[in-house]
CSV table of N, CA, C and O in Angstrom, one decimal:
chain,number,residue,atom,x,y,z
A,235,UNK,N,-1.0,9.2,4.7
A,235,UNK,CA,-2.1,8.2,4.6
A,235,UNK,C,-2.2,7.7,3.1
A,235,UNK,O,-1.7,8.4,2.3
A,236,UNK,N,-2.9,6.5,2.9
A,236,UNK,CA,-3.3,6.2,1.6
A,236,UNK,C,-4.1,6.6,0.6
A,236,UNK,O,-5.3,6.6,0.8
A,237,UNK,N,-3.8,7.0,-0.3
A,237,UNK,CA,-4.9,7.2,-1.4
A,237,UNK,C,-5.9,6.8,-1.6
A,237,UNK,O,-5.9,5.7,-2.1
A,238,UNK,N,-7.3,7.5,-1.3
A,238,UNK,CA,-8.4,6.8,-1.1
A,238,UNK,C,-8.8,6.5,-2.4
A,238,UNK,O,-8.3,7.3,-3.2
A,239,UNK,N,-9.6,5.7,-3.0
A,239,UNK,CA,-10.3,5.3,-4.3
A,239,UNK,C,-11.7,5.0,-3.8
A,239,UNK,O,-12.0,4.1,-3.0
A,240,UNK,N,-12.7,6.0,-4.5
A,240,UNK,CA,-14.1,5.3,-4.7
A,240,UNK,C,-14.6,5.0,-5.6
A,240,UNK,O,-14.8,5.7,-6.5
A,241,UNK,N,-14.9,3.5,-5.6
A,241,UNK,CA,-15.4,2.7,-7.2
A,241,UNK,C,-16.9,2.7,-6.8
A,241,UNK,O,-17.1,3.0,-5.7
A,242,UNK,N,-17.6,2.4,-7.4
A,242,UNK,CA,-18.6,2.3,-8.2
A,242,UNK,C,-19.1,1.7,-9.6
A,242,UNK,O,-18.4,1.7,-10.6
A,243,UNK,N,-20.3,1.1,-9.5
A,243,UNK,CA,-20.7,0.8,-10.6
A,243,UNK,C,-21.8,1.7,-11.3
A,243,UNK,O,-22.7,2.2,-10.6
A,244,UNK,N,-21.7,1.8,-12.7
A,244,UNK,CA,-22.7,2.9,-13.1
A,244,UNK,C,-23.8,1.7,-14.0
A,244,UNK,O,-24.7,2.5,-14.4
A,245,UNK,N,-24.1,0.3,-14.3
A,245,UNK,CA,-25.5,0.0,-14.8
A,245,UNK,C,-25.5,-0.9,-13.6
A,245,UNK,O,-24.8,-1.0,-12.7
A,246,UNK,N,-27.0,-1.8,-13.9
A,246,UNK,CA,-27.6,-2.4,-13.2
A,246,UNK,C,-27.4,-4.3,-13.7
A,246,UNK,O,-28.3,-5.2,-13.8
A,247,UNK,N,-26.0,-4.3,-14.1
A,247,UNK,CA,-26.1,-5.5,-14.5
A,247,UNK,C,-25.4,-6.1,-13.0
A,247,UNK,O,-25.0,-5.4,-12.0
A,248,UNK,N,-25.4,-7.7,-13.3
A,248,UNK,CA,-25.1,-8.2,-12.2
A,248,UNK,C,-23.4,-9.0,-12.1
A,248,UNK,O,-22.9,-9.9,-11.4
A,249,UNK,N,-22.9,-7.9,-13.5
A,249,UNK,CA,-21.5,-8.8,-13.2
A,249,UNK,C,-20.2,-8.0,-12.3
A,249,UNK,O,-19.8,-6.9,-12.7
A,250,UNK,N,-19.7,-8.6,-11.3
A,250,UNK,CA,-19.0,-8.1,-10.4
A,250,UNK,C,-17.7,-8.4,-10.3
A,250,UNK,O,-16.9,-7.7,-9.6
A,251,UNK,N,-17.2,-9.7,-11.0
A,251,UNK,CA,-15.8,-9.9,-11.0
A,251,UNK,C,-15.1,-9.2,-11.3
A,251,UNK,O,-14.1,-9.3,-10.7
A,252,UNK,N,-14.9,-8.1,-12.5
A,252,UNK,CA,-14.2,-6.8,-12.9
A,252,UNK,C,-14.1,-6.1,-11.8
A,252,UNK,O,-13.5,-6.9,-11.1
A,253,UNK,N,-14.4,-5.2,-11.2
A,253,UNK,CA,-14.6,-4.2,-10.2
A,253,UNK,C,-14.3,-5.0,-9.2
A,253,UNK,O,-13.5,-4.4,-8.5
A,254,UNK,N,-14.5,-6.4,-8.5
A,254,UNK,CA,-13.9,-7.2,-7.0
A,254,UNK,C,-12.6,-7.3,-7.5
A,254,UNK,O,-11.8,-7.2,-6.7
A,255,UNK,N,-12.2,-7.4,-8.6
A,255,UNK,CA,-10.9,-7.8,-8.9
A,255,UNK,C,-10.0,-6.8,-8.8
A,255,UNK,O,-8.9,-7.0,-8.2
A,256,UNK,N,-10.2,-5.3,-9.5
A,256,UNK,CA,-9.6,-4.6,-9.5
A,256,UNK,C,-9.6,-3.2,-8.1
A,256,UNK,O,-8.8,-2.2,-7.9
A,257,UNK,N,-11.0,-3.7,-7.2
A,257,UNK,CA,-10.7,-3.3,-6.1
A,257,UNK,C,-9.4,-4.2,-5.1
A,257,UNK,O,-8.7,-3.7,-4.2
A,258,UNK,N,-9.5,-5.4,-5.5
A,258,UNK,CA,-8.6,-5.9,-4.9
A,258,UNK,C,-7.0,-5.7,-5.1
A,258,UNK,O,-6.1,-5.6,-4.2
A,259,UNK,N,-6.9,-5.6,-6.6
A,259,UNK,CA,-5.5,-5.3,-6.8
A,259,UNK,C,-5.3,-3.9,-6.5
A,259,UNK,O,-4.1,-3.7,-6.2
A,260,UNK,N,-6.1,-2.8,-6.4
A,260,UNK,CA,-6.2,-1.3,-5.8
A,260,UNK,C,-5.4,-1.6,-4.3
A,260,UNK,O,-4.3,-1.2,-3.8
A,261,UNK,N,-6.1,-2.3,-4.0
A,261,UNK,CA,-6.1,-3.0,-2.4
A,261,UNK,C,-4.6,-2.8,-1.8
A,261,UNK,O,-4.1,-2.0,-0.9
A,262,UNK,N,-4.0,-4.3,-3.1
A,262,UNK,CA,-2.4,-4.9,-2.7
A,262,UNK,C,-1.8,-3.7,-3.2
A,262,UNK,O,-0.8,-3.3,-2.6
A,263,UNK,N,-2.3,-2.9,-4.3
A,263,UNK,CA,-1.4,-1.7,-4.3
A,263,UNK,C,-1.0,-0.5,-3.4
A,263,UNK,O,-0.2,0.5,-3.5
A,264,UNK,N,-1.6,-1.0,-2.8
A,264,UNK,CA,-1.5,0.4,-1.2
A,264,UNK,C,-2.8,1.2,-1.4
A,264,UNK,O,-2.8,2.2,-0.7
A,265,UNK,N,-3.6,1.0,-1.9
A,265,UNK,CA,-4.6,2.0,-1.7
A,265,UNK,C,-5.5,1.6,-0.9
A,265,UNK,O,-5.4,0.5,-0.4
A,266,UNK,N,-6.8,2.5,-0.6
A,266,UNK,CA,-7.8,2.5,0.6
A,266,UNK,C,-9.0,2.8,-0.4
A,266,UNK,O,-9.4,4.0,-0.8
A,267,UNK,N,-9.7,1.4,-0.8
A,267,UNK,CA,-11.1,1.4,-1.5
A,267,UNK,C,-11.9,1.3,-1.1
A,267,UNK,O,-12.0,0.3,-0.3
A,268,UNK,N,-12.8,2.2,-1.3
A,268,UNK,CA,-14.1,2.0,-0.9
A,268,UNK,C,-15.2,2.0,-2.0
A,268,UNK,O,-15.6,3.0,-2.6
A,269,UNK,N,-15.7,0.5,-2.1
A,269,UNK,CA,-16.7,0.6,-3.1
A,269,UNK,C,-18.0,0.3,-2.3
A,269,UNK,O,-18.4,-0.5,-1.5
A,270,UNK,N,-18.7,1.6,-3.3
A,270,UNK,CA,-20.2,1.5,-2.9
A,270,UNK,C,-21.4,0.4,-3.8
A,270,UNK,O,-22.6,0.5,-3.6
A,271,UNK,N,-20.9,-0.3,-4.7
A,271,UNK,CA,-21.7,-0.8,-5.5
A,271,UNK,C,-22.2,0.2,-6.6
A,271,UNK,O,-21.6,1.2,-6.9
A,272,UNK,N,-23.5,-0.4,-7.3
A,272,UNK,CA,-24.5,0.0,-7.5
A,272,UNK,C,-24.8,1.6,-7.2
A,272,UNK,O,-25.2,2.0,-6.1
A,273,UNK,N,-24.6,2.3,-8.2
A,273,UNK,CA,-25.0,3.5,-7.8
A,273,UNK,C,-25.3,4.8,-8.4
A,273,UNK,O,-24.2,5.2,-9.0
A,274,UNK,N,-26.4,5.5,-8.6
A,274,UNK,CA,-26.6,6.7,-9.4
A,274,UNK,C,-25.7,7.7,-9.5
A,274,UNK,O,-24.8,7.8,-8.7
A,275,UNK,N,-25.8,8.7,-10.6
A,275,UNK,CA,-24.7,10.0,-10.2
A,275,UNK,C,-24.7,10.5,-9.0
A,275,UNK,O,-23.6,10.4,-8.4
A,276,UNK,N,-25.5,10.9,-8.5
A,276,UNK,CA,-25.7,11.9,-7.3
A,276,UNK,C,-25.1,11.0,-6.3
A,276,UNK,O,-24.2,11.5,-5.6
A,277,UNK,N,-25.4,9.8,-6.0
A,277,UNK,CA,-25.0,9.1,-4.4
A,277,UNK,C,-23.4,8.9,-4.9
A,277,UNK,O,-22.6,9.3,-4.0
A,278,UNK,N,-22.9,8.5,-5.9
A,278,UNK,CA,-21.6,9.0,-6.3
A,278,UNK,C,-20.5,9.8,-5.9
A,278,UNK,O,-19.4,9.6,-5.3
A,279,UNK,N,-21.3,10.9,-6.5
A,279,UNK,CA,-20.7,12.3,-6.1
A,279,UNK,C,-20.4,12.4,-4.4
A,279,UNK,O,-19.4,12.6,-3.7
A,280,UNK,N,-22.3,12.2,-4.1
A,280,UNK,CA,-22.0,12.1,-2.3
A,280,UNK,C,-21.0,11.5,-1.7
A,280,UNK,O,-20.6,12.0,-0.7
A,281,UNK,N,-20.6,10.7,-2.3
A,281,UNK,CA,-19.9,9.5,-1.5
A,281,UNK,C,-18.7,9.9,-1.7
A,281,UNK,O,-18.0,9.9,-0.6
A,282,UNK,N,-17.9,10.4,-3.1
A,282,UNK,CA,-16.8,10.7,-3.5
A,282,UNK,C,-16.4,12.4,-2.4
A,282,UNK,O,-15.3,12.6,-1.9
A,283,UNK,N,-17.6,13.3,-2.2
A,283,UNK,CA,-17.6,14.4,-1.2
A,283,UNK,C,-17.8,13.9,0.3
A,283,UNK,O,-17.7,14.8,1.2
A,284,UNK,N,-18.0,12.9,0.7
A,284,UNK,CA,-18.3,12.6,1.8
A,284,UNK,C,-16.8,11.9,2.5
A,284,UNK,O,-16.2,12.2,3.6
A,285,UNK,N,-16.4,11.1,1.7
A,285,UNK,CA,-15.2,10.3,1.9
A,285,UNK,C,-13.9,11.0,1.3
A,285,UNK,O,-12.8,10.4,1.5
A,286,UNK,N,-13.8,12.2,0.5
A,286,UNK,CA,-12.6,13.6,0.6
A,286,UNK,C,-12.1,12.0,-0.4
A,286,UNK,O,-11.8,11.1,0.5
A,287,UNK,N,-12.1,11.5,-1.5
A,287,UNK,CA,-11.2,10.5,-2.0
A,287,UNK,C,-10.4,11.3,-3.1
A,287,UNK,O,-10.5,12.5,-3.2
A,288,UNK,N,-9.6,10.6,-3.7
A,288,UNK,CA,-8.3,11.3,-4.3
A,288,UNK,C,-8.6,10.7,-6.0
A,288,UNK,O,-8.1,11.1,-7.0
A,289,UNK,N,-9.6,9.6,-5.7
A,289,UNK,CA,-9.9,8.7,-7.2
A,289,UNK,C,-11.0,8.8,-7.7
A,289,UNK,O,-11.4,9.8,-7.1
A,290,UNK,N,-11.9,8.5,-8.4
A,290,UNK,CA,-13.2,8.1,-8.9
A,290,UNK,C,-13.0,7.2,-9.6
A,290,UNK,O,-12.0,7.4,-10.4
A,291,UNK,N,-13.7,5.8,-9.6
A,291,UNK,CA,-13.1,4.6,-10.8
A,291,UNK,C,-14.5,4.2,-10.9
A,291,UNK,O,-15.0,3.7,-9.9
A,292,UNK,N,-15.2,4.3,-12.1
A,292,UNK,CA,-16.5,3.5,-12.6
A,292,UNK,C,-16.3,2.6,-13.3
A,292,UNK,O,-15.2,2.3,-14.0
A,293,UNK,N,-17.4,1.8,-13.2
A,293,UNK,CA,-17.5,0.2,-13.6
A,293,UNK,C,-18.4,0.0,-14.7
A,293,UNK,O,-19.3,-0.8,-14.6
A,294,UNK,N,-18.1,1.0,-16.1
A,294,UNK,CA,-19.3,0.9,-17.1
A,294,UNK,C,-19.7,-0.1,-17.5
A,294,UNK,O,-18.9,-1.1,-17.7
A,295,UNK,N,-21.2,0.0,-17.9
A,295,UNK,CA,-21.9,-1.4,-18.1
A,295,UNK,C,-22.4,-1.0,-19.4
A,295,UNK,O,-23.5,-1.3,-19.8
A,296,UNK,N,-21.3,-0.1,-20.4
A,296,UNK,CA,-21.9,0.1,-21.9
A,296,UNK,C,-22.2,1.6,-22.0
A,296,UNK,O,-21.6,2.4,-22.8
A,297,UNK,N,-23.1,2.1,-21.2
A,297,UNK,CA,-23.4,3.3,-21.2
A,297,UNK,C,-22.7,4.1,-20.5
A,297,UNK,O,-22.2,3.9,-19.4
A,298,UNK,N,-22.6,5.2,-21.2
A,298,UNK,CA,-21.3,6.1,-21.1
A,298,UNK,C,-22.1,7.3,-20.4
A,298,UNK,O,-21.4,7.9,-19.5
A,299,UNK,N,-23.6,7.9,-20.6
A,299,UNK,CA,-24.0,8.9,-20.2
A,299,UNK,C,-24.2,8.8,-18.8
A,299,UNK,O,-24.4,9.8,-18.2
A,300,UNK,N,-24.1,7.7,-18.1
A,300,UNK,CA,-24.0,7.6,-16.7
A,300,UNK,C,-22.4,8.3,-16.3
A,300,UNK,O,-22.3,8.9,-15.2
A,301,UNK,N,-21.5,8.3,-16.9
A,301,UNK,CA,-20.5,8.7,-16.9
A,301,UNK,C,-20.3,10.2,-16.4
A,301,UNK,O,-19.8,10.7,-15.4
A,302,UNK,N,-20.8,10.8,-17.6
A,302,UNK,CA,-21.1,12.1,-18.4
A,302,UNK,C,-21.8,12.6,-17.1
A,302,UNK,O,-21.2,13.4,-16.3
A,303,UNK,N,-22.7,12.2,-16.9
A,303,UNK,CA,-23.7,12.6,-15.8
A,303,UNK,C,-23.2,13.0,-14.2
A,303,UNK,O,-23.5,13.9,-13.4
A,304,UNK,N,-22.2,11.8,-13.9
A,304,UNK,CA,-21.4,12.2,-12.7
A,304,UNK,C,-20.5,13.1,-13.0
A,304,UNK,O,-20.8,14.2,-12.6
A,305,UNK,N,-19.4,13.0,-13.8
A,305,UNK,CA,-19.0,14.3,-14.6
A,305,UNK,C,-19.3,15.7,-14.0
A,305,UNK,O,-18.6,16.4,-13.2
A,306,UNK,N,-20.3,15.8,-14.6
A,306,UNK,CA,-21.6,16.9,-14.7
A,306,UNK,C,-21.6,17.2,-13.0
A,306,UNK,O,-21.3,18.3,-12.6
A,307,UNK,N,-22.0,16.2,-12.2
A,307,UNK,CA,-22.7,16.6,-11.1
A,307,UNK,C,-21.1,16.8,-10.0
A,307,UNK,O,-20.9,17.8,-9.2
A,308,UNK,N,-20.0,15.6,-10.3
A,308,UNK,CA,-18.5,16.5,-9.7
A,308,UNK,C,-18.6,17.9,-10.1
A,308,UNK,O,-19.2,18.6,-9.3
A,309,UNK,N,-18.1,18.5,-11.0
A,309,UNK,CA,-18.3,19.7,-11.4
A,309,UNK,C,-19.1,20.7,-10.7
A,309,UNK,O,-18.8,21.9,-10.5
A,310,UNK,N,-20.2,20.2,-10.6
A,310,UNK,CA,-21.1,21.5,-10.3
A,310,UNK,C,-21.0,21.4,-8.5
A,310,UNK,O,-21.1,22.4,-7.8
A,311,UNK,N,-20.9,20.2,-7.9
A,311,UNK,CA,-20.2,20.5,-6.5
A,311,UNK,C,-18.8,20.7,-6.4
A,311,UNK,O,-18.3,20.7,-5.3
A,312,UNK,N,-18.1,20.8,-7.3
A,312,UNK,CA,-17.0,21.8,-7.0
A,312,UNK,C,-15.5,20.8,-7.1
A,312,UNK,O,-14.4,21.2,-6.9
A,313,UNK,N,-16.0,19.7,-7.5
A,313,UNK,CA,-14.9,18.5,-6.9
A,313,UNK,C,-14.0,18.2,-8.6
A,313,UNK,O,-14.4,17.9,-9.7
A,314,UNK,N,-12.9,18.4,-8.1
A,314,UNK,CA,-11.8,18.5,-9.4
A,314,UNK,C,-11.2,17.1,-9.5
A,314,UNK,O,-10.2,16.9,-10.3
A,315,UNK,N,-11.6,16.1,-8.8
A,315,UNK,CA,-10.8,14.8,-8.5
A,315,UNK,C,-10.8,14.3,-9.8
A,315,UNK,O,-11.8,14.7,-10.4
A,316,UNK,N,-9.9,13.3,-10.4
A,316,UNK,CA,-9.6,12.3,-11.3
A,316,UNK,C,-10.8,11.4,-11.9
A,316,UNK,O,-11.8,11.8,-11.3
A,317,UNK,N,-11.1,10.6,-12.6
A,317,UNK,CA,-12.0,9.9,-12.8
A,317,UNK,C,-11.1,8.7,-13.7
A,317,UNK,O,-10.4,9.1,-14.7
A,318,UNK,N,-11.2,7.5,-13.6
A,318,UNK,CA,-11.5,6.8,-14.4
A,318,UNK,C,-12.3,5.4,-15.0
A,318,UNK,O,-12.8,4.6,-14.1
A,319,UNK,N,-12.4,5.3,-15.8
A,319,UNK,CA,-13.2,3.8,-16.1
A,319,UNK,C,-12.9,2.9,-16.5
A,319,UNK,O,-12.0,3.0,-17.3
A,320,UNK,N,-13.4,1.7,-16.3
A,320,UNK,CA,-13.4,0.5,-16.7
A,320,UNK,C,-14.6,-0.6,-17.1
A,320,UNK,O,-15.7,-0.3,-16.6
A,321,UNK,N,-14.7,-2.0,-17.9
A,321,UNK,CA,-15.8,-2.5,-18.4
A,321,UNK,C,-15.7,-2.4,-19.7
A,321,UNK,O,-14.7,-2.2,-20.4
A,322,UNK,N,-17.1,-2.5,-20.1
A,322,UNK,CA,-17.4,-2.5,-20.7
A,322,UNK,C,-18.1,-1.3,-21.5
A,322,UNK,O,-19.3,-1.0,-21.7
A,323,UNK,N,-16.7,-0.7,-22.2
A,323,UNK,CA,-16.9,0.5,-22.8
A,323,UNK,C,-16.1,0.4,-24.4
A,323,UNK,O,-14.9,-0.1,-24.6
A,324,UNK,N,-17.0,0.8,-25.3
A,324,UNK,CA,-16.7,0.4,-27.1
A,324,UNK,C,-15.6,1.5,-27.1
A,324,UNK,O,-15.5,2.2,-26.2
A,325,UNK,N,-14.7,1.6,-28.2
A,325,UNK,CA,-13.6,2.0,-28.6
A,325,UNK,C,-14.2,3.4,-28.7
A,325,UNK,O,-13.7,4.4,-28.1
A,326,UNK,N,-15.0,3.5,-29.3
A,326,UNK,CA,-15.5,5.3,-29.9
A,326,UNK,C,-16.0,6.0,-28.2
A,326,UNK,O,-15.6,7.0,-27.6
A,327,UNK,N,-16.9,5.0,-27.8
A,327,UNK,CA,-16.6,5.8,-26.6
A,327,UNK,C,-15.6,6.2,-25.3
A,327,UNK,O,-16.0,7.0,-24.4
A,328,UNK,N,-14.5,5.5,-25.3
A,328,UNK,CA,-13.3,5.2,-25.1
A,328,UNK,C,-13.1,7.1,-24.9
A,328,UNK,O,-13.3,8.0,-24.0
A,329,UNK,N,-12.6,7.0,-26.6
A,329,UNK,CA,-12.4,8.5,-26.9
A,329,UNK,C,-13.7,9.4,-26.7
A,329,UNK,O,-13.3,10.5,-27.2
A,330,UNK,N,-14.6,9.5,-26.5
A,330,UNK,CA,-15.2,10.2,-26.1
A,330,UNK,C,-14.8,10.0,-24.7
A,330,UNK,O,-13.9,10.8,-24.5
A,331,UNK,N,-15.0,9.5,-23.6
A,331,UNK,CA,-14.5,9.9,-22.8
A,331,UNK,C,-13.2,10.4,-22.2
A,331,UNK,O,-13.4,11.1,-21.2
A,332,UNK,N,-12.0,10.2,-22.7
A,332,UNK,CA,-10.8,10.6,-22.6
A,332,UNK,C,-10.8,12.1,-23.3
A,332,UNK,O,-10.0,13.0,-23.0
A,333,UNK,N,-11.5,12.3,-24.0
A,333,UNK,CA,-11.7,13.5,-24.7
A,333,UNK,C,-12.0,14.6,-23.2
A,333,UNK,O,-11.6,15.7,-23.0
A,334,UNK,N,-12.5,14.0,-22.6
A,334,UNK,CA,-13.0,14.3,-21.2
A,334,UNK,C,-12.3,14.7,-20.1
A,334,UNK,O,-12.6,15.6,-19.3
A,335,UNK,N,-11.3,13.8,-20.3
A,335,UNK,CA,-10.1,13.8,-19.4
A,335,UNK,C,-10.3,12.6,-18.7
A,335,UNK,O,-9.6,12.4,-17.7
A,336,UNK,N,-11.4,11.5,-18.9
A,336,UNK,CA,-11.2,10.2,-18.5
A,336,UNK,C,-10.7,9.6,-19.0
A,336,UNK,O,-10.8,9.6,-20.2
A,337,UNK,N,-9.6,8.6,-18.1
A,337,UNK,CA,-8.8,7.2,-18.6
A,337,UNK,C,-9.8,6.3,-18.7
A,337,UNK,O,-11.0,6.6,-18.6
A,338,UNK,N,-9.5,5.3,-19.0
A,338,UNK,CA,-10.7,4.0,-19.5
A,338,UNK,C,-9.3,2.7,-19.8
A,338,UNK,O,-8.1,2.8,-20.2
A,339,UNK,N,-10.4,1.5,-19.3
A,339,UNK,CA,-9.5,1.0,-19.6
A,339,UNK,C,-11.0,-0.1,-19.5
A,339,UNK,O,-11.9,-0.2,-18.7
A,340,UNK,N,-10.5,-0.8,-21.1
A,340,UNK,CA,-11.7,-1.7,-21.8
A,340,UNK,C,-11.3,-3.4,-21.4
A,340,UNK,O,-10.1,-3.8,-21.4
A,341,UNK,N,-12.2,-3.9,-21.3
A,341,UNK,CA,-11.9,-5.1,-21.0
A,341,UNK,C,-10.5,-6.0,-22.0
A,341,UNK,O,-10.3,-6.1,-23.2
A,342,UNK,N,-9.7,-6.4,-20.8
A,342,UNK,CA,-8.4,-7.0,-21.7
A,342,UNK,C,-7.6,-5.8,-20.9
A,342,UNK,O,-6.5,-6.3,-20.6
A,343,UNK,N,-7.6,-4.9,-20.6
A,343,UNK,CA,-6.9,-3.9,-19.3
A,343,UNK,C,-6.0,-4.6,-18.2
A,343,UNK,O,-6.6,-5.2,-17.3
A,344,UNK,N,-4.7,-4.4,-18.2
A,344,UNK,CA,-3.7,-5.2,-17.3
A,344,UNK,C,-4.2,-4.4,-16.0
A,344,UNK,O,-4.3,-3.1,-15.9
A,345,UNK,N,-4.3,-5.3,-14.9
A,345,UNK,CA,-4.3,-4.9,-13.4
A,345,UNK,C,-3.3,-3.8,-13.4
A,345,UNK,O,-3.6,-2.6,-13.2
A,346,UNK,N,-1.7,-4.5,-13.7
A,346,UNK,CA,-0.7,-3.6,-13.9
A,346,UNK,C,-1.1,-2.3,-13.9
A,346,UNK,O,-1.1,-1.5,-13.0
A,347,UNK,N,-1.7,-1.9,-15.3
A,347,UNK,CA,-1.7,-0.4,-16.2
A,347,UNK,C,-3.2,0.0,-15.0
A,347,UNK,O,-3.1,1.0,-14.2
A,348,UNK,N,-3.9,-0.5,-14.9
A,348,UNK,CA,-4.7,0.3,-13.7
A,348,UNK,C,-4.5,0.5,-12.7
A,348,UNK,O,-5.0,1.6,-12.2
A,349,UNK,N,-3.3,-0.5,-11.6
A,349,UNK,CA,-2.5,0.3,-10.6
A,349,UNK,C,-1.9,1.9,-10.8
A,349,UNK,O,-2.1,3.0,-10.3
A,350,UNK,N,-1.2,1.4,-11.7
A,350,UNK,CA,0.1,2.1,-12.1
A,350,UNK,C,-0.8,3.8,-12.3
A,350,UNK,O,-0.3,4.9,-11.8
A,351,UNK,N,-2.1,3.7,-13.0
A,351,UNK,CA,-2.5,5.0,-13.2
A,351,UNK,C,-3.5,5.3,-12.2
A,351,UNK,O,-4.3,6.2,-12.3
A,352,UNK,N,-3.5,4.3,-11.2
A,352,UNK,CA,-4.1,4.9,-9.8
A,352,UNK,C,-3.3,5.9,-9.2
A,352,UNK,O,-3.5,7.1,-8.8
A,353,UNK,N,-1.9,5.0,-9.3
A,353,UNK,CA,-0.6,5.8,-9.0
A,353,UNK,C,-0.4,7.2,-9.0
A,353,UNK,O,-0.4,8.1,-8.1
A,354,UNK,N,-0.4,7.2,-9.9
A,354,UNK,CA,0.1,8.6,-11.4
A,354,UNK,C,-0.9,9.6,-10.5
A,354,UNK,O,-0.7,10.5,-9.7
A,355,UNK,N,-2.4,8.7,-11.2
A,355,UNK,CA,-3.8,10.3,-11.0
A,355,UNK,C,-3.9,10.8,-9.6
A,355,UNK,O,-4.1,12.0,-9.3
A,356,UNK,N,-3.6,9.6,-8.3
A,356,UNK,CA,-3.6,10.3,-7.3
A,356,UNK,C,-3.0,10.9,-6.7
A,356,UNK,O,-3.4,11.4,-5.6
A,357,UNK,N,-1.5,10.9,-7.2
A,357,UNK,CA,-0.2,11.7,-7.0
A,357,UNK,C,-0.4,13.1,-7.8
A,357,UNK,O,-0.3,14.1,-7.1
A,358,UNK,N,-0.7,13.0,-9.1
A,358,UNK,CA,-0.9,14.2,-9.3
A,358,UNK,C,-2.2,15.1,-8.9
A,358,UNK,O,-2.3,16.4,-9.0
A,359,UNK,N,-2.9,14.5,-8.5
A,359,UNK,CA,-4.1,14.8,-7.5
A,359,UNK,C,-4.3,15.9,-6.3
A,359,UNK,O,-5.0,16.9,-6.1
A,360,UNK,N,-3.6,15.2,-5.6
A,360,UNK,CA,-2.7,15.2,-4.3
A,360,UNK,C,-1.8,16.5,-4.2
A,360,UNK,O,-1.9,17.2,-3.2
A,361,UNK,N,-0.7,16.9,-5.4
A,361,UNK,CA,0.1,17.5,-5.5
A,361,UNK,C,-0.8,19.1,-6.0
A,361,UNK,O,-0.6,20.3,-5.7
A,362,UNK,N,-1.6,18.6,-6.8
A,362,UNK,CA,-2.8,19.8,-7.3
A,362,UNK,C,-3.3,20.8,-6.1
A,362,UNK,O,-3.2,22.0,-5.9
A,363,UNK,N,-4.0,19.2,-5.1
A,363,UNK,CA,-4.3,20.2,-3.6
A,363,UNK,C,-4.1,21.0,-3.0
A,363,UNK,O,-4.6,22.0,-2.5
A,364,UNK,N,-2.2,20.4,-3.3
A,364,UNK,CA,-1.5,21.3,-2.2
A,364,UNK,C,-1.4,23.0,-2.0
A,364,UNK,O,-0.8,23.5,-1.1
């Protein structure tokens, strides 16, 4: 079956063409997205434990401790899955998050390079499970 991806957005702004776009190219890449919009750490996590997915992809809107926070709450339910981000995230926190073990990828990010490392994380993912 397909590699599931759950995107999400982590602020309350109203811009959506980044995330429709890159759910879509997720899409033509073979994968099986499911985005929930708008949404706190916790319904997150639920959704990411609810739906067994292989991805995590956030839609930062600047703030990173939303990040941090789901992070935090994977972890403590037990869930070792991948994470990464996109948006609007500044260079210093870039590396703070990768520090993390999150990918990021800052506005100006080729569709390409975010397939390609859907690819990658949920293969190596996958292969972890086994």
């Amino acid at each position: 079956p397909p590699a599931k991806i759950l995107l999400a957005k982590t602020a309350l702004d109203g811009h959506w063409r980044g995330i429709s776009v890159v759910a879509r190219a997720l899409r033509d890449g073979g994968f099986e997205v499911i985005m929930i919009g708008m949404a706190r750490p916790e319904e997150i996590v639920a959704a990411a434990v609810d739906e067994d997915v292989d991805l995590v992809g956030l839609n930062v809107g600047g703030r990173i401790e939303v990040v941090e926070r789901v992070l935090a709450q994977l972890r403590e339910a037990g869930l070792d899955v991948p994470v990464f981000a996109g948006g609007t995230i500044a260079p210093r926190y870039c590396k703070q998050l990768e520090a993390q073990g999150v990918e990021t990828y800052p506005p100006g990010s080729s569709l390409s390079a975010i397939v390609d490392a859907a690819r990658r994380l949920t293969a190596e993912y996958r292969r972890q499970k086994l």
